[in-house]
Coordinates of C-alpha atoms and ligand atoms in Angstrom, one line a residue:
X1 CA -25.1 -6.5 -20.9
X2 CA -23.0 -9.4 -20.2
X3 CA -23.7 -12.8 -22.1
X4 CA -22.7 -15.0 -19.6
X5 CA -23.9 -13.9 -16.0
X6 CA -25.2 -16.9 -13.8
X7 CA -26.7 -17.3 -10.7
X8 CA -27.7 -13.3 -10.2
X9 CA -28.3 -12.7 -14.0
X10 CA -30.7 -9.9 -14.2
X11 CA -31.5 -9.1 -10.6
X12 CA -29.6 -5.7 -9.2
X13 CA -27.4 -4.9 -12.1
X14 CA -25.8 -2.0 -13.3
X15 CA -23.7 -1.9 -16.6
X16 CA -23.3 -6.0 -16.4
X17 CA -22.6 -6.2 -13.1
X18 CA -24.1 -6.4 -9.8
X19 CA -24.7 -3.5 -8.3
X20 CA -22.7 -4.4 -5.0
X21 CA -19.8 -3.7 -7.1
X22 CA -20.3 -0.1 -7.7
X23 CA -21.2 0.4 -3.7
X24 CA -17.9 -1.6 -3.0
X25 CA -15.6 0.7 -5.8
X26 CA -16.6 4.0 -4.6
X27 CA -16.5 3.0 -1.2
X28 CA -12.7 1.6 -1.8
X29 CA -12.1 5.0 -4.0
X30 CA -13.0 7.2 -1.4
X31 CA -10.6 4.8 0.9
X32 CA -8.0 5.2 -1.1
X33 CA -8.7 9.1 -2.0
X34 CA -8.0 9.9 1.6
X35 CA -5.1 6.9 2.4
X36 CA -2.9 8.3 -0.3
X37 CA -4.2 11.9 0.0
X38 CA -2.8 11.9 3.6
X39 CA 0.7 9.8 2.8
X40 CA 1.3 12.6 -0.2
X41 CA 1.1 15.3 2.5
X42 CA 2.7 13.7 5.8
X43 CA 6.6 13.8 4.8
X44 CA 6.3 17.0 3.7
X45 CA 4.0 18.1 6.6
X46 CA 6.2 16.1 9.3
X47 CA 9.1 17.9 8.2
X48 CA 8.2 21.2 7.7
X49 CA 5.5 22.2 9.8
X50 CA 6.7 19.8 12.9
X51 CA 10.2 20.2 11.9
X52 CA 11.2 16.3 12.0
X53 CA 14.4 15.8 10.6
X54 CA 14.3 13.9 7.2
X55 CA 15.1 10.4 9.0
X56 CA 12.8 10.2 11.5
X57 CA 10.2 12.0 8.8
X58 CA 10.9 8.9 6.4
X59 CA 11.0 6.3 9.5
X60 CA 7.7 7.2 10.5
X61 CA 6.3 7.3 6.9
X62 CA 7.7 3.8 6.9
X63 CA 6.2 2.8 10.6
X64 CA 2.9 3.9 10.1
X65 CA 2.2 2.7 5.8
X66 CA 3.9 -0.2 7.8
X67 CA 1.4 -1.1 10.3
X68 CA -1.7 -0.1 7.8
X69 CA -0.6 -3.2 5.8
X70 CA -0.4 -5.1 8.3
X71 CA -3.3 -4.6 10.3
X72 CA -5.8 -5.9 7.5
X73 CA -4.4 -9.5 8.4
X74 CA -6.3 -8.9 11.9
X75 CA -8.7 -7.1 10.2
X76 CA -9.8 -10.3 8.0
X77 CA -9.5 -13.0 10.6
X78 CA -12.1 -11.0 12.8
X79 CA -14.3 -10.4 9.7
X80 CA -14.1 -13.8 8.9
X81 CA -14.5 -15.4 12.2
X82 CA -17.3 -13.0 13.9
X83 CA -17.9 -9.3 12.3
X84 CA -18.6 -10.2 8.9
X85 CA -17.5 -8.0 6.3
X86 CA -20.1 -5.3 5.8
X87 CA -19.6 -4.4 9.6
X88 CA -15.9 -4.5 9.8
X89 CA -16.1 -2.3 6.7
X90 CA -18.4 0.2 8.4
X91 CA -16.6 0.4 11.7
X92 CA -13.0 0.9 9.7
X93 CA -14.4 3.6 8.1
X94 CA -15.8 5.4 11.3
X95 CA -12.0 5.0 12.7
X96 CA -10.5 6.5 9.6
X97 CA -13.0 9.6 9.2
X98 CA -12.1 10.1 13.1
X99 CA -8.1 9.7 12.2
X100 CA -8.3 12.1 8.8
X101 CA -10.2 14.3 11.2
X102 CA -7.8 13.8 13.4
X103 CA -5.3 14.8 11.4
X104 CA -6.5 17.8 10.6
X105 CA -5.6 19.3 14.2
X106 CA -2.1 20.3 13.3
X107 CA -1.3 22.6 16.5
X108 CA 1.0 25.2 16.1
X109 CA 4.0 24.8 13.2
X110 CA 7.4 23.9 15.5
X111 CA 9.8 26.9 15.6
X112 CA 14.2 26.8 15.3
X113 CA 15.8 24.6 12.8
X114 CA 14.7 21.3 11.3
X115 CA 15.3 18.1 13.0
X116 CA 16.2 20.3 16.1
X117 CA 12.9 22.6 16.5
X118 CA 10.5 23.6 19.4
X119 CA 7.5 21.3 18.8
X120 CA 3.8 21.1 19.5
X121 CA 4.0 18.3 21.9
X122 CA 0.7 18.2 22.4
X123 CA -0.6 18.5 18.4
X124 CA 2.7 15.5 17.3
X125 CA 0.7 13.1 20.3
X126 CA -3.1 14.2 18.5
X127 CA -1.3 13.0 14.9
X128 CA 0.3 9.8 16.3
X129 CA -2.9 9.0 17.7
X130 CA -4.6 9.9 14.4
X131 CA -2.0 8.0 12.5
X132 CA -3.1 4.8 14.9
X133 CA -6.7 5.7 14.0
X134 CA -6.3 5.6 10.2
X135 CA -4.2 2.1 10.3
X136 CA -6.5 0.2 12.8
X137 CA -9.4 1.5 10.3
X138 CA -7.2 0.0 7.0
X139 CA -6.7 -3.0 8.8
X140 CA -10.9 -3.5 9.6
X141 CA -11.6 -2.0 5.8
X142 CA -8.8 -2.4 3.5
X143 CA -9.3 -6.6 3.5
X144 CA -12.8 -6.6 3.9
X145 CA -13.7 -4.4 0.9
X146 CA -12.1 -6.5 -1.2
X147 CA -13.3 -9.7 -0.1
X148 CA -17.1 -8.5 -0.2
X149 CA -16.3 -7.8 -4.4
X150 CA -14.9 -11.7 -4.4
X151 CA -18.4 -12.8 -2.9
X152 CA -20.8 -10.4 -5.4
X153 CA -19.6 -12.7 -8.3
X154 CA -20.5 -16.7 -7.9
X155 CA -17.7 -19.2 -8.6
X156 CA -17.3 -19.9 -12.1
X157 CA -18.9 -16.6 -13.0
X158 CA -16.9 -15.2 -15.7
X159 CA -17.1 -11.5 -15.1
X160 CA -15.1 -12.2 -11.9
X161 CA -12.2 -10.5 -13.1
X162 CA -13.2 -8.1 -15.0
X163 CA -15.1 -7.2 -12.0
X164 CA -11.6 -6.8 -10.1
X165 CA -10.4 -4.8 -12.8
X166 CA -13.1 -2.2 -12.6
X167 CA -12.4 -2.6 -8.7
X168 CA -8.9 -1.8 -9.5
X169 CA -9.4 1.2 -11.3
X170 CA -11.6 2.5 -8.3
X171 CA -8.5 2.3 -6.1
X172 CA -6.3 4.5 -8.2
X173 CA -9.0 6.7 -9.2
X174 CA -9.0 7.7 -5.7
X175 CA -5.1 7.8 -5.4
X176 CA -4.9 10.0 -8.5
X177 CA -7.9 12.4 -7.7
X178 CA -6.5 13.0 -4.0
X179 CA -3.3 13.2 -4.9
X180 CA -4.3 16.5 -7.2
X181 CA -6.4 18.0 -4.9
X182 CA -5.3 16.9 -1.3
X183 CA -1.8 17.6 -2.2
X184 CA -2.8 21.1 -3.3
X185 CA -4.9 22.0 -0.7
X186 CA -2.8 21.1 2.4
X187 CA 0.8 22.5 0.9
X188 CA -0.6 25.5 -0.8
X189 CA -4.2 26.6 1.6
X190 CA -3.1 24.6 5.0
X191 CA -2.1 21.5 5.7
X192 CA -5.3 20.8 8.0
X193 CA -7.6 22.1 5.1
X194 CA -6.1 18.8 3.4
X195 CA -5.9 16.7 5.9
X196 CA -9.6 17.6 6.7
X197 CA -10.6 17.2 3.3
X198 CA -9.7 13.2 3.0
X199 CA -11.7 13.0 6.5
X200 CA -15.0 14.3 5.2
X201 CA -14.7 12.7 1.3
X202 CA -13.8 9.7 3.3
X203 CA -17.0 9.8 5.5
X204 CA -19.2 10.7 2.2
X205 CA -17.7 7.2 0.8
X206 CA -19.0 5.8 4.4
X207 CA -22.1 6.8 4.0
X208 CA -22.7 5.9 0.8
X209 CA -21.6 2.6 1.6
X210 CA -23.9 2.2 4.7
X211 CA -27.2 3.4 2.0
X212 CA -26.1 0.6 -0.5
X213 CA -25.7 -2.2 1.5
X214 CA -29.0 -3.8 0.1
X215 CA -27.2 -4.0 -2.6
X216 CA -24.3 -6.1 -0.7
X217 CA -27.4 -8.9 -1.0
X218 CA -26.4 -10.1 2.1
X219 CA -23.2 -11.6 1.3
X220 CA -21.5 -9.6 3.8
X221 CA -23.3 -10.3 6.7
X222 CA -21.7 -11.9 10.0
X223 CA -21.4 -16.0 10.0
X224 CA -23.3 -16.3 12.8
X225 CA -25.3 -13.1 14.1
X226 CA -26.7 -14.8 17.4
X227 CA -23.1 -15.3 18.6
X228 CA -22.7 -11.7 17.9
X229 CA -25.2 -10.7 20.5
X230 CA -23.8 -13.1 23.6
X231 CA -23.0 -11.1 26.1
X232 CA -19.1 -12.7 26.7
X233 CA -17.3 -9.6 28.7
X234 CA -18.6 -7.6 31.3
X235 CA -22.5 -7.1 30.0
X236 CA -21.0 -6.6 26.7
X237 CA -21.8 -8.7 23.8
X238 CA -19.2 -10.1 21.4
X239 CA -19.6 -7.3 18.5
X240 CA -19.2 -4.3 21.3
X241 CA -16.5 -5.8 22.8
X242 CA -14.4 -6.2 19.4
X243 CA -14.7 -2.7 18.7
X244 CA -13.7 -1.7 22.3
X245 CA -10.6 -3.9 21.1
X246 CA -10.2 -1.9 18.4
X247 CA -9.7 1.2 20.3
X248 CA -7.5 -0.8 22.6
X249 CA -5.4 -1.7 19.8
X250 CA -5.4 1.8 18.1
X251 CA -3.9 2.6 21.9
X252 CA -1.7 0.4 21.1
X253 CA -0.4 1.7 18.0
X254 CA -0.2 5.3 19.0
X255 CA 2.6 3.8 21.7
X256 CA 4.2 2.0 19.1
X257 CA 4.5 4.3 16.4
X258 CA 7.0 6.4 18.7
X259 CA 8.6 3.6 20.8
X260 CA 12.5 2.8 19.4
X261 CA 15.0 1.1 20.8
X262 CA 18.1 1.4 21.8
X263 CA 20.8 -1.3 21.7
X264 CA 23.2 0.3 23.8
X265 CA 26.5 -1.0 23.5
X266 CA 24.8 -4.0 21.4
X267 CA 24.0 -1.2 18.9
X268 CA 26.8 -1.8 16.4
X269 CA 24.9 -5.1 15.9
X270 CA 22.4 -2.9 14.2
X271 CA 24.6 -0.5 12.0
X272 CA 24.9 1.9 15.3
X273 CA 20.9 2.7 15.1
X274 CA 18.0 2.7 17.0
X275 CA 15.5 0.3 15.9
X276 CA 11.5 1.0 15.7
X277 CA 9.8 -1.0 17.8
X278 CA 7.5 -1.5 14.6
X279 CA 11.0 -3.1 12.6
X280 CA 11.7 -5.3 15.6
X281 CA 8.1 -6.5 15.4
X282 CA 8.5 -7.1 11.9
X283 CA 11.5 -9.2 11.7
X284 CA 9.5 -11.5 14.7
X285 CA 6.3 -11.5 12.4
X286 CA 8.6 -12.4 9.0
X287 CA 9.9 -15.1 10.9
X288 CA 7.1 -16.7 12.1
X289 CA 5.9 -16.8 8.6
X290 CA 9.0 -18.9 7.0
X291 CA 8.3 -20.9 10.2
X292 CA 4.4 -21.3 9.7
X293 CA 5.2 -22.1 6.1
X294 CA 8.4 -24.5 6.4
X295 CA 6.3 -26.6 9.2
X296 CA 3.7 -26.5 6.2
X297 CA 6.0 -28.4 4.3
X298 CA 6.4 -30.9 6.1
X299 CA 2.7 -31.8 6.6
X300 CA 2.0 -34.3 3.9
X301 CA 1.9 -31.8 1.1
X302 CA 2.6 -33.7 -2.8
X303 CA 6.3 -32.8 -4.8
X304 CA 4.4 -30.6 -6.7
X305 CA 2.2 -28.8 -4.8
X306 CA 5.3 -27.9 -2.5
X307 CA 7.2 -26.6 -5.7
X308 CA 4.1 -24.4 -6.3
X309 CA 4.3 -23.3 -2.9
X310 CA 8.4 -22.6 -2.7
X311 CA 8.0 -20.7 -5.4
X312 CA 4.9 -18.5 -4.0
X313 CA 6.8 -17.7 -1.0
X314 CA 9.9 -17.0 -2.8
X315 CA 7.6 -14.5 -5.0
X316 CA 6.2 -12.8 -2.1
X317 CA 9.7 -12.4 -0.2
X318 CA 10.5 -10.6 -3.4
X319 CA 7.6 -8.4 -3.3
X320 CA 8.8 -6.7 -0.3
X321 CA 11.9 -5.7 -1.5
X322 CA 9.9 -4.4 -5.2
X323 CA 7.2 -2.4 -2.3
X324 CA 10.3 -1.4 -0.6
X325 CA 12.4 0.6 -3.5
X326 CA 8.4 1.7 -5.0
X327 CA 7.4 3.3 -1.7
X328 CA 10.2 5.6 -2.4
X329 CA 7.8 8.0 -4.4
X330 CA 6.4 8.9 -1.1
X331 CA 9.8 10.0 0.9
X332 CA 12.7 10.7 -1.4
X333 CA 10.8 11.3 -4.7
X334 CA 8.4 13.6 -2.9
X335 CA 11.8 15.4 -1.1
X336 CA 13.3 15.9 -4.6
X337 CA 10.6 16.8 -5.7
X338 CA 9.7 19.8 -3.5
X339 CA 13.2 20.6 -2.6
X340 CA 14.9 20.4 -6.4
X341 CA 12.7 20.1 -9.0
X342 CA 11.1 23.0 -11.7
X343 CA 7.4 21.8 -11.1
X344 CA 6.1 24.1 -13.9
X345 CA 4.9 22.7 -17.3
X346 CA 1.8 24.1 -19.6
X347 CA 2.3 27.2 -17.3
X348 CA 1.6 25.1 -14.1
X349 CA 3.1 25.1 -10.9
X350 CA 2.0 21.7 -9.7
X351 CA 2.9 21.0 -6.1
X352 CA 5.5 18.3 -4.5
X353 CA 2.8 15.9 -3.4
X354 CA 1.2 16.7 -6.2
X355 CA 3.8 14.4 -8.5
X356 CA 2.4 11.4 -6.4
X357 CA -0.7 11.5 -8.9
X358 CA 1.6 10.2 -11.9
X359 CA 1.3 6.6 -10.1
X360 CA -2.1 6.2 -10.1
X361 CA -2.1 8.1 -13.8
X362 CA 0.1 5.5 -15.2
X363 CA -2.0 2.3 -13.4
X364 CA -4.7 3.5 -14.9
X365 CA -3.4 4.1 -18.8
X366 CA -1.5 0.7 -18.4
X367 CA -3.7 -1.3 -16.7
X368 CA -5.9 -2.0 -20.3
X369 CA -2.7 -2.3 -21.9
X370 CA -1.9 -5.3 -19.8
X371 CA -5.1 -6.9 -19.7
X372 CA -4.3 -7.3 -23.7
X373 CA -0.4 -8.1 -23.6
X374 CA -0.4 -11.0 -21.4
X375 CA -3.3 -13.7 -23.9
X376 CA -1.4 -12.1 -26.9
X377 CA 1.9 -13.2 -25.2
X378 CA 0.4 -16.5 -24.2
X379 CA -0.5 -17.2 -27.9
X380 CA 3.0 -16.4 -29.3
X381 CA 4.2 -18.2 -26.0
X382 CA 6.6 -15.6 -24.8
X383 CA 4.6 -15.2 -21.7
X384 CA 6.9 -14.7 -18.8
X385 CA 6.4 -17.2 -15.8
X386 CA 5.3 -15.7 -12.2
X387 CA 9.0 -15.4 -11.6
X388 CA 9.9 -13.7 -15.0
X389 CA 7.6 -11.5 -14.5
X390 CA 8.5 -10.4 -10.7
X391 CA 12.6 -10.6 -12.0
X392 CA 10.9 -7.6 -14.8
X393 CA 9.4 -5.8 -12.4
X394 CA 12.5 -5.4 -10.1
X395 CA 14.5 -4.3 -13.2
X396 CA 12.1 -1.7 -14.2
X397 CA 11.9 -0.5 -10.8
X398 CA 15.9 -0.6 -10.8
X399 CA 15.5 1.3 -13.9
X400 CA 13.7 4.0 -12.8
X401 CA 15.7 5.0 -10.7
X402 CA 18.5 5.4 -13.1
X403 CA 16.1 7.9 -14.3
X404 CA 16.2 10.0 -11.9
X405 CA 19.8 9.6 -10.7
X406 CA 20.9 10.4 -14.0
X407 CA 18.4 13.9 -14.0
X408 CA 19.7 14.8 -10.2
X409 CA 23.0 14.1 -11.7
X410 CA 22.0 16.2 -14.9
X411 CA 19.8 19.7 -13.4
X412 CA 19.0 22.1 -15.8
X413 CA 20.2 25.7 -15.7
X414 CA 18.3 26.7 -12.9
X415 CA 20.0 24.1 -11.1
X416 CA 17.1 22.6 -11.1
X417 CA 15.4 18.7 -12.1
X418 CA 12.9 19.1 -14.6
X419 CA 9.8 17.5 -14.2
X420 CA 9.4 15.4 -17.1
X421 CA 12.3 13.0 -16.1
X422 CA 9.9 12.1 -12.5
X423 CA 7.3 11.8 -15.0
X424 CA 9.3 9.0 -17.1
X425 CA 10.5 7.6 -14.2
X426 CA 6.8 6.8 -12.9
X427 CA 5.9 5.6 -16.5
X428 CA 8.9 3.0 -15.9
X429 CA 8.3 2.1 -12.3
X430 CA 4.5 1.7 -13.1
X431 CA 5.4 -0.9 -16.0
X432 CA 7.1 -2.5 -13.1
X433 CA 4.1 -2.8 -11.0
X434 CA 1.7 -4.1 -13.6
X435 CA 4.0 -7.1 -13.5
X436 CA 4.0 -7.7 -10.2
X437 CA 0.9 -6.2 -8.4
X438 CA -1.8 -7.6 -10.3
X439 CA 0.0 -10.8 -10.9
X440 CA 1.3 -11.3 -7.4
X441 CA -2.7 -11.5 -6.4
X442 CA -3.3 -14.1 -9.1
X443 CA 0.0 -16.1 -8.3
X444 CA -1.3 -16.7 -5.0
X445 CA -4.9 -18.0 -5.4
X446 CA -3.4 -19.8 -8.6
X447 CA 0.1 -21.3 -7.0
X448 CA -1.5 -22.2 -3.4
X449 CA -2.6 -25.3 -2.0
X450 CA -6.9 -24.4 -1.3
X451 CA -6.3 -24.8 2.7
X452 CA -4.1 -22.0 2.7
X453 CA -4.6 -19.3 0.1
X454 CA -6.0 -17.4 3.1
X455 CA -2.9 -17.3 4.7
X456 CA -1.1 -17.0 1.8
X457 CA -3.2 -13.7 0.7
X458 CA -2.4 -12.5 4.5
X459 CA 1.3 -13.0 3.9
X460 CA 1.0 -11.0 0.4
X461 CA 0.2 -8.1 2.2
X462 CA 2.4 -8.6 5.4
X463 CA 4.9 -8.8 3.0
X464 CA 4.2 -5.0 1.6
X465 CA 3.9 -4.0 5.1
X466 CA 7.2 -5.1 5.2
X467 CA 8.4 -3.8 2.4
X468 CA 6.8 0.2 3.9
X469 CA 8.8 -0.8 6.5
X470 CA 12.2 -0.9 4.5
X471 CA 11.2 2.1 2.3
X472 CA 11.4 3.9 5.7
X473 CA 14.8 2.6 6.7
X474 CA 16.0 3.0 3.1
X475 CA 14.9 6.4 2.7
X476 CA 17.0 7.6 6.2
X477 CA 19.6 7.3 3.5
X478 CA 18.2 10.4 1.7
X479 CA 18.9 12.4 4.9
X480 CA 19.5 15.9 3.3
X481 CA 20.8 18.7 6.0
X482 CA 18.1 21.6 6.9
X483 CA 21.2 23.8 5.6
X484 CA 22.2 22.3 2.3
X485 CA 22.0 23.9 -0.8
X486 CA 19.9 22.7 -3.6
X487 CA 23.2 21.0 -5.5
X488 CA 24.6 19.4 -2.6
X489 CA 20.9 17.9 -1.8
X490 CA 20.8 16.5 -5.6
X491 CA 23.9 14.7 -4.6
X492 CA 22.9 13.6 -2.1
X493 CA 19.5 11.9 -4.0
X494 CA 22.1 10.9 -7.3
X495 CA 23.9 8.7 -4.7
X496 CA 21.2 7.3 -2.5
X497 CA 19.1 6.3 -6.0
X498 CA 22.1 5.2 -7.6
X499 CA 22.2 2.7 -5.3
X500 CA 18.5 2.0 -5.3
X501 CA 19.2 1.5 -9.0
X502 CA 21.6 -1.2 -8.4
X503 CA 19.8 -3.4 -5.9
X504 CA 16.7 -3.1 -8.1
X505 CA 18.7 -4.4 -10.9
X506 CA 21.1 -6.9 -9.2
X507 CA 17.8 -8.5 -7.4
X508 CA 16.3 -8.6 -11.2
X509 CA 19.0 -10.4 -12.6
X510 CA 18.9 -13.0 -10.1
X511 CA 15.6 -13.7 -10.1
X512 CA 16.2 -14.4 -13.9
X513 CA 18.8 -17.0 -12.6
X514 CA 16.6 -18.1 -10.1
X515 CA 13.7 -18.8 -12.5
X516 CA 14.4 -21.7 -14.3
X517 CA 15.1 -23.7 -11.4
X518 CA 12.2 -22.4 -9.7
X519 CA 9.8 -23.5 -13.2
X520 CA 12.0 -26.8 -12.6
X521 CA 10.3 -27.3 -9.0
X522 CA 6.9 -26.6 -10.2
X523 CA 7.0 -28.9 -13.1
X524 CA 8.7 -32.0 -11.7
X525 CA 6.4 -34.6 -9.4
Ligands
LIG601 N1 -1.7 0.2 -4.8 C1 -2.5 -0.9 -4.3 C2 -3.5 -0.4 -3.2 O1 -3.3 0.6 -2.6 C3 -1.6 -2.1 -3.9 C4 -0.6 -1.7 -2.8 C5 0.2 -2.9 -2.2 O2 -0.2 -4.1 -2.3 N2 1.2 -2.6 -1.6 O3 -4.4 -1.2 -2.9

């Protein structure tokens, strides 16, 4: 039992902490067990039972992991504002049983050639729609979730973040369990049987959460039920009409996860592409962000509370680019994987998604590790700054994908990649993350000024939606022909993560020239 535990010492605990916890970790778990479940399958699935090519496969990996990061800003504000958390998290989790489900109506496969195949018009407009389903239910239960943990815990209580930890743990447990099984079942028994299966553990979690929420203690209730109930629109009260809105936006989203555009004879402008509407939406968003915060600047803020600041917003602009070379493991990695790779080890054929589950593996082993490297650094004061750590992270990542360059440049015999080099190159781009995930959360409730950590939380994860959103575009690199043989597709992915190898790197390096001036602005004033 824990020593220190004011305010709800003793009352509803479990193992030293309150039992809300436990409601909000397998609730998150079973979250995550069917987010990533789902994103190990849907490349694969979009291009070989639909018959996508690889670049539109990748961009709408990118669109959609896009828009479920973003979503949770509007997600929070309405929890915050009106829904309070425990409802926001319930109705969330009813749209993203009905979008697994969803997804698990897969039509008939798409015959001809990929990238040029008769599809299942009507089964590819059920999975955009499903697709919208799952990220308007992320955006109402991804932010909430987490906030409800925050609120278990009183202010100075100490077990705070050890309580996040555990939280932590939750979210990969999930990732790692799905990807195993959810991976297995949809590539190996059907790719609905999957699909199907993240819809029903997803509504198990749901329904776990909704018979624990005594346990919640009524931290997560709405601000103000009455207003709740005032009928404002058309006989329907505030709460009905916000999840009509929901459904409304999920409309939305189905449109814009298939709407790109075309520049015409602007196009070279834009490398000769067509643009998603989500990417064009993005670059509005990301620029109304600089704008928010440079106006913030200027609004009476001390010397050194604006050096904290400059350098938070310079450490979350980096992020995306770290999110956008790590969401890799979910287009090109997983390509490799399935189209290049000997998967067998201990007498195992594991599948492609399957190799997503080393992620969540490696989170888990390291995360302890961390927990006891960072005070022991402290002590001997080699402790790397926010920025040190974040210029790290982008090495490692660069790193890894050296890895795996070097093995597609190296096959074995069988002209294939053995598995154990995707297996180091996880373990390296997971050492990566532990520098930066984790940390990036505490830089910003540590480096903000209190008015806006809010917003500053919001932009953390805008900024990972961004960086889904430049995996996407950056895997259409990858684009392997339906027709190419397995040597000329390892070329193909020795090039592209060569290069991913050397922005990874070069962007390192410069945050490690950047970082002393930036520990200059923080420490001056
Ligand atoms: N892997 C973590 C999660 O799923 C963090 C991801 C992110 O911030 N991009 O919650």
């Amino acid at each position: 039992m824990s020593t220190a535990a004011p305010a709800l010492s003793g009352q509803d605990e479990f193992l030293g902490h309150p039992k809300g916890l436990y409601v909000c970790f397998l609730t998150e778990m079973w979250e995550r067990f069917a987010f990533y479940g789902m994103k190990a399958l849907l490349f694969l699935y979009l291009t070989k039972h639909h018959l996508f090519s690889d670049t539109d496969g990748y961009l709408l990996l990118g669109t959609y992991a896009g828009l479920a990061y973003a979503l949770p800003l509007l997600g929070g504000i309405l929890a915050d504002k009106y829904l309070g958390m425990r409802k926001a998290v319930v109705y969330g989790g009813i749209l993203l049983v009905l979008g697994q489900l969803g997804m698990a109506y897969t039509g008939h496969a798409a015959s001809g050639i990929q990238g040029d195949g008769q599809q299942d018009g009507f089964a590819v407009q059920v999975m955009y729609a499903a697709l919208a389903l799952i990220a308007v239910g992320v955006g109402f239960l991804k932010p909430n979730i987490s906030t409800i943990v925050g609120r278990l815990y009183a202010d100075k209580d100490p077990r705070r973040d050890s309580g996040f930890t555990i939280f932590y743990m939750g979210i990969n447990i999930g990732a790692f369990i799905s990807s195993l099984i959810v991976a297995y079942i949809g590539e190996k028994i059907g790719w609905g049987y999957g699909f199907g299966l993240a819809g029903v553990m997803m509504a198990l979690g749901l329904v776990q959460f909704v018979l624990g929420r005594k346990h919640l203690l009524g931290k997560a209730d709405p601000a103000d039920a009455a207003a709740l109930r005032v009928p404002v629109f058309a006989g329907l009260n505030r709460e009905w009409l916000i999840y009509l809105s929901g459904l409304v936006l999920a409309a939305v989203v189905w449109l814009v996860l298939q709407t790109r555009i075309d520049f015409g004879p602007l196009s070279s402008l834009v490398g000769g592409h067509e643009v998603t509407l989500t990417e064009l939406v993005a670059v509005v968003l990301g620029a109304a962000v600089y704008i928010w915060f440079i106006r913030l600047m200027f609004s009476g803020i001390s010397p050194a509370e604006k050096g904290r600041m400059i350098m938070l917003m310079v450490l979350i602009t980096v992020s995306a680019l770290f999110w956008g070379l790590y969401e890799q493991t979910y287009g090109p990695w997983v390509a490799m994987a399935d189209r290049a790779m000997d998967r067998t080890t201990f007498g195992i054929e594991w599948t492609a998604g399957q190799t997503t589950a080393f992620g969540a593996l490696f989170v888990i082993a390291f995360s302890p590790l961390f927990a006891w490297l960072w005070p022991r650094l402290d002590k001997v004061r080699l402790n790397p700054s926010y920025p040190g750590k974040f210029a790290w992270a982008l090495v490692l990542c660069g790193l890894a994908f050296a890895v795996l360059a070097y093995a597609a440049a190296n096959p074995g015999s069988s002209g294939m990649v053995s598995l154990w080099w995707m297996v180091l190159a996880y373990a390296v781009l997971v050492l990566g993350e532990m520098a930066l995930s984790p940390v990036g959360l505490s830089a910003v409730t540590s480096l903000s000024i209190p008015r806006a950590v809010g917003m500053m939380m919001g932009a953390w994860f805008l900024f990972s939606a961004f960086g889904e959103i430049i995996a996407g575009r950056m895997g259409t690199w990858a684009q392997v022909p339906p027709e190419a043989s397995m040597a000329e597709a390892l070329a193909v992915y020795g090039s592209v993560f060569t290069k991913m190898m050397w922005i990874g790197l070069a962007a390192g390096v410069l945050l490690f020239l950047l970082t002393p001036l930036l520990k200059r602005l923080t420490r001056e004033g």
